[in-house]
Coordinates of C-alpha atoms in Angstrom, one line a residue:
Chain A
M1 CA 212.5 299.8 45.1
N2 CA 212.7 303.4 45.2
R3 CA 215.4 305.7 46.7
L4 CA 213.1 306.7 49.8
S5 CA 215.3 307.2 53.0
L6 CA 213.7 307.5 56.3
N7 CA 215.3 309.7 58.5
Q8 CA 214.8 309.2 62.0
K9 CA 213.4 312.5 62.9
T10 CA 210.6 311.9 61.1
V11 CA 209.7 309.0 63.4
N12 CA 211.1 311.1 66.1
G13 CA 211.1 308.9 69.6
L14 CA 210.6 305.6 67.9
G15 CA 214.0 304.7 68.9
L16 CA 216.8 303.0 66.6
A17 CA 215.7 299.1 66.8
H18 CA 211.9 300.5 66.2
A19 CA 213.1 302.5 63.1
V20 CA 214.9 299.9 61.5
E21 CA 212.2 297.6 61.9
V22 CA 209.7 299.9 60.6
C23 CA 211.8 300.4 57.5
A24 CA 212.0 296.9 56.8
R25 CA 208.5 296.2 57.0
F26 CA 207.6 299.0 54.8
G27 CA 210.1 298.2 52.3
I28 CA 212.1 301.2 52.6
G29 CA 215.9 300.7 51.7
A30 CA 217.9 303.2 53.5
I31 CA 217.7 305.1 57.0
G32 CA 219.3 308.4 58.1
V33 CA 220.6 307.9 61.6
W34 CA 220.4 310.5 64.5
R35 CA 223.2 310.4 67.1
E36 CA 221.0 310.9 70.0
P37 CA 218.9 307.4 69.4
L38 CA 222.2 305.7 68.2
H39 CA 223.9 306.9 71.7
E40 CA 220.6 305.6 73.6
F41 CA 220.7 302.2 72.0
G42 CA 224.5 302.1 72.3
V43 CA 226.8 302.9 69.4
E44 CA 228.5 299.2 69.2
R45 CA 225.2 297.7 69.2
G46 CA 223.4 300.4 67.2
V47 CA 226.1 299.9 64.3
E48 CA 225.7 296.1 64.4
L49 CA 222.0 296.4 64.2
V50 CA 222.2 298.7 61.4
R51 CA 224.8 296.9 59.5
G52 CA 222.9 293.8 59.9
S53 CA 219.7 295.2 58.8
G54 CA 221.0 295.5 55.0
L55 CA 219.7 299.1 55.2
R56 CA 221.7 301.8 53.4
V57 CA 222.7 304.6 55.9
S58 CA 222.2 307.8 53.8
S59 CA 223.5 310.0 56.7
L60 CA 224.5 310.4 60.2
C61 CA 222.7 313.4 61.8
R62 CA 224.5 315.4 62.9
G63 CA 227.7 316.9 63.6
G64 CA 228.5 320.6 63.6
F65 CA 227.4 323.8 66.1
F66 CA 231.0 325.2 65.3
T67 CA 229.9 328.3 66.7
R68 CA 229.9 327.4 70.2
P69 CA 232.4 328.4 72.6
D70 CA 234.4 325.8 73.6
R71 CA 236.4 324.9 70.3
A72 CA 238.2 321.9 72.0
E73 CA 234.9 320.5 72.8
V74 CA 233.4 321.0 69.4
I75 CA 236.4 319.3 67.7
A76 CA 236.1 316.4 70.2
D77 CA 232.4 316.1 69.3
N78 CA 232.6 316.2 65.9
R79 CA 235.7 313.6 65.7
A80 CA 233.3 311.2 67.6
A81 CA 230.8 312.1 65.1
I82 CA 232.8 311.6 62.4
D83 CA 234.1 308.2 63.8
E84 CA 230.4 307.0 64.3
T85 CA 229.8 307.8 60.7
A86 CA 232.5 305.7 59.6
A87 CA 231.7 302.9 61.8
L88 CA 228.2 302.8 60.5
G89 CA 229.3 302.9 56.9
A90 CA 227.1 306.1 56.6
E91 CA 227.4 308.4 53.0
C92 CA 227.9 311.3 54.9
L93 CA 228.1 313.3 58.1
V94 CA 225.5 316.2 58.0
L95 CA 226.6 319.2 59.7
V96 CA 224.5 321.8 61.2
V97 CA 227.0 324.9 61.7
G98 CA 225.3 326.5 64.5
G99 CA 224.0 330.1 65.1
L100 CA 225.3 333.4 66.7
P101 CA 227.1 332.8 69.6
R102 CA 224.9 333.8 72.9
G103 CA 225.0 337.5 72.9
S104 CA 227.1 338.2 69.7
R105 CA 225.9 340.0 66.6
D106 CA 229.0 339.4 64.9
L107 CA 227.7 337.2 61.8
A108 CA 230.8 337.7 59.8
G109 CA 232.9 336.4 62.8
A110 CA 230.7 333.3 62.9
R111 CA 230.8 332.8 59.6
E112 CA 234.6 332.8 59.7
R113 CA 234.5 330.3 62.8
V114 CA 232.6 327.9 60.9
R115 CA 235.5 328.0 58.0
S116 CA 238.0 327.5 60.7
V117 CA 236.6 324.9 62.5
L118 CA 235.8 322.9 59.1
A119 CA 239.5 323.2 58.2
E120 CA 240.5 321.7 61.4
L121 CA 238.0 318.8 61.0
A122 CA 238.7 317.9 57.5
P123 CA 241.7 316.2 57.4
Y124 CA 240.5 314.0 60.3
A125 CA 237.4 313.2 58.0
A126 CA 239.5 312.6 55.1
D127 CA 241.6 310.2 57.0
R128 CA 238.4 307.9 57.7
G129 CA 236.9 308.2 54.4
V130 CA 234.2 310.2 55.7
L131 CA 232.2 312.9 53.8
L132 CA 231.3 315.9 55.7
A133 CA 227.8 317.3 54.5
L134 CA 227.4 321.1 55.1
E135 CA 223.8 321.9 55.4
P136 CA 222.4 325.4 54.4
M137 CA 219.6 326.4 56.7
H138 CA 216.8 328.4 56.0
P139 CA 217.6 332.1 57.1
I140 CA 214.8 331.7 59.7
Y141 CA 217.6 329.8 61.6
C142 CA 220.3 331.9 61.0
A143 CA 220.7 333.5 64.5
D144 CA 220.0 330.8 66.6
R145 CA 221.2 327.3 64.5
G146 CA 223.0 328.0 61.3
V147 CA 224.8 330.8 60.1
L148 CA 225.1 329.0 56.8
S149 CA 222.2 330.6 54.9
T150 CA 222.4 329.6 51.2
L151 CA 223.6 326.5 48.9
G152 CA 226.1 329.2 47.3
Q153 CA 227.5 330.0 50.6
A154 CA 228.1 326.3 51.5
L155 CA 229.4 325.4 48.3
D156 CA 232.1 328.4 48.7
L157 CA 233.0 326.6 51.9
A158 CA 233.1 323.4 50.6
E159 CA 235.3 324.0 47.6
E160 CA 238.0 324.8 49.9
H161 CA 238.2 321.0 50.2
E162 CA 238.1 317.9 48.2
P163 CA 234.8 316.7 47.0
S164 CA 235.3 313.4 48.6
V165 CA 235.7 315.2 52.1
V166 CA 233.3 318.5 52.2
G167 CA 229.9 318.4 50.3
V168 CA 226.6 320.0 50.7
V169 CA 223.2 318.9 51.7
V170 CA 220.2 319.9 49.5
D171 CA 217.0 320.2 51.7
T172 CA 214.1 321.6 50.2
F173 CA 212.7 323.1 53.3
H174 CA 216.0 325.2 53.7
V175 CA 216.6 326.4 49.9
W176 CA 213.1 326.1 48.3
W177 CA 213.0 329.9 48.1
D178 CA 216.3 330.7 46.8
P179 CA 216.3 332.7 43.6
D180 CA 219.7 331.4 42.9
L181 CA 218.7 327.6 43.3
A182 CA 219.1 326.4 39.8
A183 CA 222.5 327.8 39.4
Q184 CA 223.8 326.5 42.5
V185 CA 222.3 323.1 42.5
A186 CA 223.9 322.9 38.8
R187 CA 227.3 324.2 40.6
A188 CA 227.0 321.8 43.2
R189 CA 227.9 318.7 40.9
G190 CA 230.0 316.1 42.6
R191 CA 229.1 317.7 46.1
I192 CA 225.8 317.0 46.6
A193 CA 226.3 314.6 49.5
S194 CA 222.5 314.5 50.7
F195 CA 219.2 315.4 49.2
Q196 CA 216.4 315.9 52.0
V197 CA 212.8 316.5 51.5
C198 CA 210.2 318.3 53.4
D199 CA 207.6 321.1 52.8
W200 CA 207.2 324.6 53.8
I201 CA 203.8 325.0 55.1
T202 CA 201.7 328.3 56.2
P203 CA 200.8 329.6 58.3
L204 CA 204.0 328.9 59.9
P205 CA 203.6 326.6 63.2
A206 CA 204.2 328.9 66.3
D207 CA 207.5 326.6 67.2
A208 CA 209.4 327.6 64.2
L209 CA 211.8 324.3 64.8
L210 CA 208.8 322.2 64.0
A211 CA 207.5 324.1 61.2
R212 CA 208.1 321.4 58.5
G213 CA 205.4 319.8 56.5
V214 CA 204.8 316.6 55.1
M215 CA 205.3 316.9 51.2
G216 CA 202.3 317.9 49.5
D217 CA 200.9 320.0 52.8
G218 CA 202.7 323.0 51.6
H219 CA 204.2 325.1 48.8
V220 CA 207.4 323.4 47.7
D221 CA 207.4 322.1 44.0
F222 CA 209.6 318.8 44.9
R223 CA 209.8 317.7 41.6
A224 CA 211.3 321.2 40.1
V225 CA 214.0 320.7 42.9
A226 CA 214.5 316.9 42.4
D227 CA 214.7 317.4 38.6
L228 CA 217.4 319.9 39.5
V229 CA 219.6 317.4 41.9
V230 CA 219.2 314.5 39.7
A231 CA 220.7 316.9 36.3
A232 CA 223.7 317.8 38.8
G233 CA 224.1 314.1 38.8
Y234 CA 223.1 313.0 42.3
G235 CA 222.1 309.3 42.3
G236 CA 221.8 308.7 46.0
D237 CA 219.1 308.1 48.6
V238 CA 216.2 310.7 49.0
E239 CA 215.9 311.4 52.7
V240 CA 212.4 312.7 54.2
E241 CA 213.2 314.4 57.2
I242 CA 210.2 316.0 59.0
F243 CA 210.2 318.0 62.1
N244 CA 206.4 318.2 63.0
A245 CA 204.6 318.0 66.3
E246 CA 201.4 316.4 64.8
L247 CA 203.3 313.8 62.8
W248 CA 205.2 312.8 65.7
A249 CA 201.9 312.5 67.7
S250 CA 200.5 310.2 65.3
D251 CA 201.2 306.2 65.3
A252 CA 204.3 305.5 63.6
D253 CA 202.9 303.1 61.4
E254 CA 200.3 305.6 60.0
A255 CA 203.1 308.4 59.9
V256 CA 205.4 306.2 57.8
A257 CA 202.6 305.0 55.4
L258 CA 201.6 308.6 55.0
V259 CA 205.2 309.7 54.1
R260 CA 205.6 306.8 51.7
D261 CA 202.7 307.7 50.0
R262 CA 203.4 311.4 49.8
Y263 CA 206.9 310.6 48.7
D264 CA 205.5 308.5 45.7
R265 CA 203.4 311.3 44.7
H266 CA 205.1 314.3 45.1
V267 CA 209.1 313.2 44.8
G268 CA 208.8 310.0 42.8
L269 CA 212.7 309.0 42.5
Chain B
M1 CA 218.3 366.5 63.8
N2 CA 219.1 362.8 62.9
R3 CA 217.7 360.9 59.9
L4 CA 215.3 358.8 62.0
S5 CA 211.8 358.2 60.5
L6 CA 209.0 357.0 62.2
N7 CA 207.1 354.4 60.0
Q8 CA 203.4 354.5 60.9
K9 CA 203.5 350.7 61.4
T10 CA 205.9 351.3 64.3
V11 CA 202.6 353.2 66.1
N12 CA 199.9 350.9 64.2
G13 CA 196.4 352.2 65.0
L14 CA 197.3 355.6 65.9
G15 CA 195.8 357.4 62.9
L16 CA 197.5 359.7 60.5
A17 CA 196.9 362.9 62.6
H18 CA 198.3 361.4 65.8
A19 CA 201.3 360.0 64.1
V20 CA 202.1 363.3 62.7
E21 CA 201.6 365.0 65.9
V22 CA 203.9 362.5 67.9
C23 CA 206.6 363.1 65.4
A24 CA 206.5 366.8 65.8
R25 CA 206.6 366.5 69.5
F26 CA 209.3 364.1 69.7
G27 CA 211.4 366.1 67.2
I28 CA 211.3 363.5 64.3
G29 CA 211.8 365.1 61.2
A30 CA 210.3 362.6 58.8
I31 CA 207.3 359.8 58.5
G32 CA 206.9 356.7 56.5
V33 CA 203.0 356.7 55.6
W34 CA 200.8 353.7 55.2
R35 CA 198.0 353.7 52.8
E36 CA 195.2 352.4 55.0
P37 CA 195.2 355.2 57.7
L38 CA 195.5 357.4 54.6
H39 CA 192.4 356.2 53.2
E40 CA 190.9 356.4 56.7
F41 CA 191.6 359.9 57.1
G42 CA 190.7 360.9 53.6
V43 CA 193.4 360.9 50.9
E44 CA 193.0 364.6 50.1
R45 CA 193.0 365.6 53.8
G46 CA 195.8 363.6 54.6
V47 CA 197.7 365.2 51.8
E48 CA 197.2 368.5 53.0
L49 CA 198.0 367.7 56.9
V50 CA 201.2 365.9 56.1
R51 CA 202.5 368.6 53.6
G52 CA 201.3 371.1 56.0
S53 CA 203.3 369.4 59.1
G54 CA 206.7 370.0 57.3
L55 CA 207.6 366.7 57.7
R56 CA 209.5 364.5 55.1
V57 CA 207.6 361.6 54.0
S58 CA 210.4 359.1 53.4
S59 CA 207.8 356.5 51.9
L60 CA 204.2 355.5 51.1
C61 CA 203.7 351.8 52.2
R62 CA 202.5 349.9 50.4
G63 CA 201.6 349.1 46.7
G64 CA 202.8 345.5 45.3
F65 CA 200.9 342.4 45.9
F66 CA 201.6 341.8 41.9
T67 CA 200.9 338.1 42.1
R68 CA 197.0 338.3 42.9
P69 CA 194.9 336.8 40.3
D70 CA 193.2 339.7 39.1
R71 CA 195.9 341.7 37.2
A72 CA 193.4 344.5 36.3
E73 CA 192.8 345.1 39.8
V74 CA 196.4 344.6 40.9
I75 CA 197.2 347.6 38.1
A76 CA 194.2 350.0 39.2
D77 CA 195.1 349.8 43.1
N78 CA 199.0 350.3 42.1
R79 CA 198.2 353.3 40.0
A80 CA 196.2 354.6 42.9
A81 CA 199.1 354.2 45.0
I82 CA 201.5 355.8 42.5
D83 CA 199.1 358.8 42.3
E84 CA 199.0 359.0 46.3
T85 CA 202.9 358.9 46.5
A86 CA 203.0 361.8 44.1
A87 CA 200.5 363.8 46.2
L88 CA 202.3 363.3 49.3
G89 CA 205.6 364.3 47.6
A90 CA 206.9 361.0 49.4
E91 CA 210.5 359.7 48.3
C92 CA 209.1 356.5 47.2
L93 CA 206.3 353.7 46.9
V94 CA 207.5 350.7 48.7
L95 CA 206.4 347.5 47.0
V96 CA 205.6 344.1 48.7
V97 CA 205.1 342.0 45.6
G98 CA 203.0 339.3 47.0
G99 CA 203.5 335.5 47.5
L100 CA 202.6 332.4 45.7
P101 CA 199.0 332.6 44.5
R102 CA 196.5 330.4 46.5
G103 CA 197.2 326.5 45.4
S104 CA 200.3 327.4 43.3
R105 CA 203.7 326.0 43.7
D106 CA 205.0 327.9 40.6
L107 CA 207.5 330.0 42.4
A108 CA 209.3 330.8 38.8
G109 CA 205.9 331.8 37.4
A110 CA 205.2 333.9 40.4
R111 CA 208.3 335.9 40.0
E112 CA 207.9 336.3 36.4
R113 CA 204.5 337.5 36.9
V114 CA 206.3 340.4 39.2
R115 CA 208.7 341.1 36.4
S116 CA 205.7 341.5 34.1
V117 CA 203.6 343.6 36.2
L118 CA 206.4 346.0 37.4
A119 CA 206.9 346.6 33.8
E120 CA 203.5 347.6 33.0
L121 CA 203.4 349.9 36.1
A122 CA 206.9 351.8 35.4
P123 CA 205.9 354.2 32.6
Y124 CA 203.0 355.2 34.6
A125 CA 205.5 356.1 37.7
A126 CA 207.9 357.7 35.5
D127 CA 205.3 360.0 34.3
R128 CA 204.6 361.2 37.6
G129 CA 207.9 361.5 39.0
V130 CA 207.5 358.4 41.4
L131 CA 210.0 355.9 42.6
L132 CA 209.1 352.4 43.0
A133 CA 210.9 350.6 45.9
L134 CA 211.1 347.0 45.4
E135 CA 211.4 345.3 48.9
P136 CA 213.2 342.0 49.5
M137 CA 211.6 340.3 51.9
H138 CA 212.9 337.6 54.4
P139 CA 212.4 334.1 52.9
I140 CA 210.4 333.4 55.9
Y141 CA 207.5 335.2 53.9
C142 CA 208.2 333.9 50.3
A143 CA 205.2 331.6 50.2
D144 CA 202.7 334.1 51.4
R145 CA 203.8 337.7 51.2
G146 CA 206.9 338.4 48.8
V147 CA 208.5 336.2 46.3
L148 CA 211.4 338.7 46.1
S149 CA 213.7 337.0 48.7
T150 CA 217.5 338.7 48.2
L151 CA 218.4 342.0 47.6
G152 CA 220.4 340.6 44.6
Q153 CA 217.1 339.3 43.2
A154 CA 215.4 342.7 43.6
L155 CA 218.5 344.4 41.8
D156 CA 218.3 342.2 38.9
L157 CA 214.6 343.2 38.3
A158 CA 215.2 347.0 39.3
E159 CA 217.8 347.2 36.7
E160 CA 215.8 346.5 33.8
H161 CA 214.3 350.3 34.5
E162 CA 215.9 353.7 35.3
P163 CA 217.2 354.4 38.4
S164 CA 214.8 357.2 39.0
V165 CA 211.9 354.7 38.3
V166 CA 212.6 351.4 40.1
G167 CA 214.9 351.2 43.2
V168 CA 215.3 348.9 46.2
V169 CA 214.4 349.1 49.9
V170 CA 216.8 347.9 52.5
D171 CA 215.5 346.2 55.6
T172 CA 217.7 345.0 58.1
F173 CA 215.0 342.7 59.1
H174 CA 214.8 341.0 55.7
V175 CA 218.3 341.2 54.5
W176 CA 220.5 341.0 57.5
W177 CA 221.2 337.1 57.3
D178 CA 222.2 337.5 53.7
P179 CA 226.0 336.3 52.9
D180 CA 225.8 338.2 49.7
L181 CA 224.8 341.4 51.4
A182 CA 227.9 343.6 51.4
A183 CA 228.4 343.1 47.6
Q184 CA 224.6 343.5 46.7
V185 CA 224.4 346.8 49.0
A186 CA 227.5 348.3 47.3
R187 CA 225.9 347.1 43.9
A188 CA 222.8 349.1 44.8
R189 CA 224.2 352.5 44.7
G190 CA 222.0 354.8 43.0
R191 CA 219.1 352.3 43.5
I192 CA 218.5 352.4 47.4
A193 CA 215.2 354.1 48.0
S194 CA 214.7 353.3 51.3
F195 CA 216.6 352.1 54.4
Q196 CA 214.3 350.6 57.0
V197 CA 215.6 349.0 60.2
C198 CA 214.1 346.5 62.9
D199 CA 215.6 343.6 64.7
W200 CA 215.3 339.9 64.4
I201 CA 214.3 338.7 67.7
T202 CA 214.5 334.8 69.0
P203 CA 212.7 333.1 69.7
L204 CA 210.5 333.9 66.7
P205 CA 207.1 335.0 68.2
A206 CA 204.1 332.7 67.4
D207 CA 202.8 335.3 64.8
A208 CA 205.5 335.3 61.9
L209 CA 204.3 338.5 60.7
L210 CA 204.6 340.0 64.1
A211 CA 208.2 338.8 64.6
R212 CA 210.1 342.2 64.4
G213 CA 211.9 343.5 67.3
V214 CA 213.1 346.9 68.5
M215 CA 216.6 347.5 67.7
G216 CA 218.9 346.1 70.3
D217 CA 216.4 343.4 71.2
G218 CA 217.8 341.0 68.7
H219 CA 220.6 339.9 66.5
V220 CA 221.1 342.3 63.9
D221 CA 224.5 344.7 64.2
F222 CA 222.7 347.8 62.7
R223 CA 225.9 349.8 62.6
A224 CA 227.5 347.0 60.1
V225 CA 224.4 347.5 57.8
A226 CA 224.2 351.3 57.9
D227 CA 227.7 351.6 57.4
L228 CA 227.4 349.4 53.9
V229 CA 224.1 351.5 53.1
V230 CA 226.0 354.8 53.6
A231 CA 229.2 353.9 51.6
A232 CA 226.7 352.9 48.8
G233 CA 225.8 356.8 48.9
Y234 CA 222.5 356.4 50.7
G235 CA 221.8 360.0 52.3
G236 CA 218.1 360.0 52.9
D237 CA 216.1 359.1 56.3
V238 CA 216.0 355.8 58.3
E239 CA 212.7 354.5 58.6
V240 CA 211.9 352.5 61.7
E241 CA 209.4 350.1 60.9
I242 CA 208.2 347.6 63.4
F243 CA 205.5 344.9 63.5
N244 CA 205.5 343.7 67.1
A245 CA 202.3 343.1 69.3
E246 CA 203.8 344.1 72.5
L247 CA 205.0 347.4 71.0
W248 CA 201.4 348.1 69.7
A249 CA 199.8 347.1 72.9
S250 CA 202.0 350.0 74.8
D251 CA 201.6 353.5 75.3
A252 CA 202.2 355.5 71.9
D253 CA 204.5 357.8 73.5
E254 CA 206.6 355.4 75.4
A255 CA 206.8 353.2 72.4
V256 CA 208.4 356.4 70.2
A257 CA 210.6 357.2 73.3
L258 CA 211.7 353.9 73.2
V259 CA 212.2 353.8 69.5
R260 CA 214.2 357.0 69.3
D261 CA 216.2 356.2 72.3
R262 CA 217.2 352.5 70.5
Y263 CA 217.7 354.4 67.1
D264 CA 220.3 356.7 68.7
R265 CA 222.1 354.0 70.3
H266 CA 222.3 351.3 67.7
V267 CA 221.7 353.0 64.2
G268 CA 222.8 356.6 65.2
L269 CA 222.4 358.1 61.4

């Protein structure tokens, strides 16, 4: 049994029960759960289903969007996400921190807001034993999705908190280009909450949000990044998380078979 | 008279003579020349035209593509570009270093190749009094256009050479997202060969190469970046370089009027 975890987004639209079933059928030992399909299924029933399945839950995706204008709403929603993470027994809650507020060009201000909301949430997470996982996002998403743009920047933030409370996500799609990657992954020892893989493909698909490729279809050297992550002491599951319209349109069994094959060939952990 | 320089790419397809003429007519004191229209016009005639116009030449765009397989061809083409830069009396030769070689995932190797080709070209540039300007490119282009992804990485390379021989480009489009920007622009004192402006717009247009916006249409805080660049001692021209299909399709006079107006309002140097 390898460490492949199927992130639900890779089989977008399949629903929680089918995603769990497909993991079992393909011998995949872990799942990355998304909140929307969990809510759709019903949180209590969903927790029961996932816990009963014997699958490890490598993450809950996702909390965050700390830069939204209504701070009270942001805090409430993220507290709910922390509760769901605890209920699922998930390894971490992945945080996509949010982009610039609408109409704002104050990047430094948005980043400061992220720091401040994180500080407010951290004690709540600590009390519930939940690990918050800051996800640095590719700079292509800086304006509209995530002002956290490098692993180094994520670690600067994370290090203001205990490693058991705030960690980081290493997602190959977001960090593969970073000239400082080796040094920052080494620095992340004890802070790597999640390791996610998908490929960077060119030409970039027209919808930047769905620009991710199946491992082997693009330019990422997965072994090189995996070696860094393993050398930094990460021993957890490896989530395959792929936003890709073509993959989503294909038959789910075929998609999962493809992902499993490519994982074995290009990642191999 | 302000420091606005019209990069030819902003009025793509206008041809060298018309671009020079439009600068004069709109009271723009400097131009950024591209090699393709210079070749089309004839290098000798073009040099004569530009020198006779009284315009400052803020840059020649562009040399580079150091990662192409035929190294001898890369060297020869870049030497020709250096010669053209000297003939024009341009402030610098902008270098777009190139992406991953076709089929390769060896990012570290491509970056080492850039270092090595630069070292081979530097003495040739030094002998001719030409400043080579390394352009860090937005990570969106790392795979297919430029493996130089941050200003810090560009400075690491540049600092292996004299500041009169190798400098860096600060282009807002490429670097605006960088959490380390303030520190790296300060570090670049004496190395800033060119300052270019254009905006980051969302949603990202379908063709990533033409994804650039006119200042004010997107998310970049130009004053904030300009303040850093000025504080680092840069006193040269400011090139407006915009790859944008809509702008290119519009009437050239209207495009230049728009650019000049937006420059005054959002950059103001």
